[in-house]
PDB file of C-alpha atoms in Angstrom:
ATOM      1  CA  MET A   1     -58.158   2.870 -56.450  1.00  0.00           C
ATOM      2  CA  LEU A   2     -57.713   4.786 -53.198  1.00  0.00           C
ATOM      3  CA  THR A   3     -60.997   3.442 -51.916  1.00  0.00           C
ATOM      4  CA  GLU A   4     -59.879  -0.087 -52.697  1.00  0.00           C
ATOM      5  CA  GLN A   5     -56.546   0.428 -50.949  1.00  0.00           C
ATOM      6  CA  ALA A   6     -58.337   1.845 -47.916  1.00  0.00           C
ATOM      7  CA  GLU A   7     -60.551  -1.247 -47.860  1.00  0.00           C
ATOM      8  CA  ILE A   8     -57.548  -3.576 -48.138  1.00  0.00           C
ATOM      9  CA  ARG A   9     -55.843  -1.773 -45.274  1.00  0.00           C
ATOM     10  CA  ARG A  10     -59.014  -1.959 -43.164  1.00  0.00           C
ATOM     11  CA  VAL A  11     -59.294  -5.713 -43.704  1.00  0.00           C
ATOM     12  CA  PHE A  12     -55.600  -6.254 -42.947  1.00  0.00           C
ATOM     13  CA  ARG A  13     -55.923  -4.232 -39.737  1.00  0.00           C
ATOM     14  CA  GLN A  14     -58.931  -6.308 -38.663  1.00  0.00           C
ATOM     15  CA  VAL A  15     -56.947  -9.521 -39.147  1.00  0.00           C
ATOM     16  CA  VAL A  16     -54.048  -8.264 -37.043  1.00  0.00           C
ATOM     17  CA  ASP A  17     -56.290  -6.736 -34.375  1.00  0.00           C
ATOM     18  CA  ALA A  18     -57.961 -10.143 -34.049  1.00  0.00           C
ATOM     19  CA  GLY A  19     -54.570 -11.699 -33.281  1.00  0.00           C
ATOM     20  CA  GLY A  20     -53.482 -12.690 -36.782  1.00  0.00           C
ATOM     21  CA  ASP A  21     -49.926 -12.629 -38.059  1.00  0.00           C
ATOM     22  CA  VAL A  22     -48.367 -12.052 -41.476  1.00  0.00           C
ATOM     23  CA  VAL A  23     -49.488 -15.457 -42.752  1.00  0.00           C
ATOM     24  CA  ASP A  24     -53.072 -14.767 -41.709  1.00  0.00           C
ATOM     25  CA  VAL A  25     -52.925 -11.436 -43.547  1.00  0.00           C
ATOM     26  CA  ALA A  26     -51.453 -13.130 -46.625  1.00  0.00           C
ATOM     27  CA  LEU A  27     -54.107 -15.850 -46.602  1.00  0.00           C
ATOM     28  CA  THR A  28     -56.778 -13.169 -46.329  1.00  0.00           C
ATOM     29  CA  ALA A  29     -55.284 -11.370 -49.327  1.00  0.00           C
ATOM     30  CA  GLN A  30     -55.366 -14.594 -51.330  1.00  0.00           C
ATOM     31  CA  ALA A  31     -58.935 -15.362 -50.255  1.00  0.00           C
ATOM     32  CA  HIS A  32     -60.040 -11.952 -51.526  1.00  0.00           C
ATOM     33  CA  GLY A  33     -58.235 -12.459 -54.839  1.00  0.00           C
ATOM     34  CA  TRP A  34     -55.822  -9.618 -54.102  1.00  0.00           C
ATOM     35  CA  GLY A  35     -52.842 -11.752 -55.107  1.00  0.00           C
ATOM     36  CA  GLN A  36     -53.713 -10.893 -58.698  1.00  0.00           C
ATOM     37  CA  HIS A  37     -52.770  -7.305 -57.851  1.00  0.00           C
ATOM     38  CA  SER A  38     -49.928  -8.194 -55.526  1.00  0.00           C
ATOM     39  CA  THR A  39     -47.884  -5.007 -55.925  1.00  0.00           C
ATOM     40  CA  TYR A  40     -50.892  -2.825 -55.138  1.00  0.00           C
ATOM     41  CA  THR A  41     -51.831  -5.092 -52.242  1.00  0.00           C
ATOM     42  CA  ALA A  42     -48.258  -5.069 -50.924  1.00  0.00           C
ATOM     43  CA  LYS A  43     -48.331  -1.254 -50.995  1.00  0.00           C
ATOM     44  CA  ALA A  44     -51.418  -1.323 -48.771  1.00  0.00           C
ATOM     45  CA  PHE A  45     -49.616  -3.798 -46.476  1.00  0.00           C
ATOM     46  CA  LEU A  46     -46.546  -1.534 -46.323  1.00  0.00           C
ATOM     47  CA  ASP A  47     -48.633   1.579 -45.655  1.00  0.00           C
ATOM     48  CA  GLU A  48     -50.715  -0.052 -42.932  1.00  0.00           C
ATOM     49  CA  PHE A  49     -47.888  -1.656 -40.969  1.00  0.00           C
ATOM     50  CA  GLY A  50     -44.829   0.472 -41.771  1.00  0.00           C
ATOM     51  CA  ILE A  51     -42.700  -2.439 -42.905  1.00  0.00           C
ATOM     52  CA  SER A  52     -39.782  -2.129 -45.322  1.00  0.00           C
ATOM     53  CA  ILE A  53     -40.113  -2.300 -49.098  1.00  0.00           C
ATOM     54  CA  LYS A  54     -38.167  -5.565 -49.071  1.00  0.00           C
ATOM     55  CA  GLU A  55     -40.629  -7.063 -46.589  1.00  0.00           C
ATOM     56  CA  ALA A  56     -43.570  -5.813 -48.669  1.00  0.00           C
ATOM     57  CA  LEU A  57     -42.074  -7.458 -51.767  1.00  0.00           C
ATOM     58  CA  ASN A  58     -41.659 -10.737 -49.871  1.00  0.00           C
ATOM     59  CA  PHE A  59     -45.350 -10.469 -48.965  1.00  0.00           C
ATOM     60  CA  ALA A  60     -46.254  -9.742 -52.610  1.00  0.00           C
ATOM     61  CA  GLY A  61     -44.337 -12.758 -53.835  1.00  0.00           C
ATOM     62  CA  TRP A  62     -46.033 -15.000 -51.317  1.00  0.00           C
ATOM     63  CA  ILE A  63     -49.605 -13.919 -52.132  1.00  0.00           C
ATOM     64  CA  GLU A  64     -48.948 -14.484 -55.847  1.00  0.00           C
ATOM     65  CA  GLY A  65     -48.062 -18.083 -55.084  1.00  0.00           C
ATOM     66  CA  PRO A  66     -50.167 -21.214 -55.313  1.00  0.00           C
ATOM     67  CA  GLY A  67     -51.036 -21.509 -51.647  1.00  0.00           C
ATOM     68  CA  ALA A  68     -49.757 -22.079 -48.182  1.00  0.00           C
ATOM     69  CA  THR A  69     -47.486 -24.914 -47.238  1.00  0.00           C
ATOM     70  CA  GLU A  70     -45.876 -25.348 -43.859  1.00  0.00           C
ATOM     71  CA  GLU A  71     -42.513 -24.392 -45.368  1.00  0.00           C
ATOM     72  CA  SER A  72     -43.804 -21.311 -47.225  1.00  0.00           C
ATOM     73  CA  CYS A  73     -45.558 -20.055 -44.078  1.00  0.00           C
ATOM     74  CA  ARG A  74     -42.369 -20.481 -42.059  1.00  0.00           C
ATOM     75  CA  MET A  75     -40.365 -18.607 -44.679  1.00  0.00           C
ATOM     76  CA  LEU A  76     -42.846 -15.722 -44.813  1.00  0.00           C
ATOM     77  CA  ARG A  77     -42.783 -15.414 -41.028  1.00  0.00           C
ATOM     78  CA  GLU A  78     -38.978 -15.262 -41.167  1.00  0.00           C
ATOM     79  CA  ARG A  79     -38.989 -12.593 -43.888  1.00  0.00           C
ATOM     80  CA  VAL A  80     -41.635 -10.286 -42.408  1.00  0.00           C
ATOM     81  CA  PRO A  81     -41.327  -9.318 -38.740  1.00  0.00           C
ATOM     82  CA  SER A  82     -44.010 -10.021 -36.221  1.00  0.00           C
ATOM     83  CA  PRO A  83     -45.957  -8.849 -34.516  1.00  0.00           C
ATOM     84  CA  LEU A  84     -47.391  -6.423 -37.016  1.00  0.00           C
ATOM     85  CA  HIS A  85     -48.453  -3.140 -35.431  1.00  0.00           C
TER      86      HIS A  85
END
């Protein structure tokens, strides 16, 4: 599992380093099927970017969802600070 978490963190970092925001990271998580393991994925997100547990749980809830809508993207951006570092 540690190898998988390291890989998730690496991918998330690449997205942010390429100019992506929290929605881009969340869409990447969904595209990789990591929403099925949202708590584990949120832990990798928390560890990589140093966000709060509450913010990580907001991220987890979003990636479990059915997909991005304009409204859901706006809400995620409001609930998780940007830019991610």
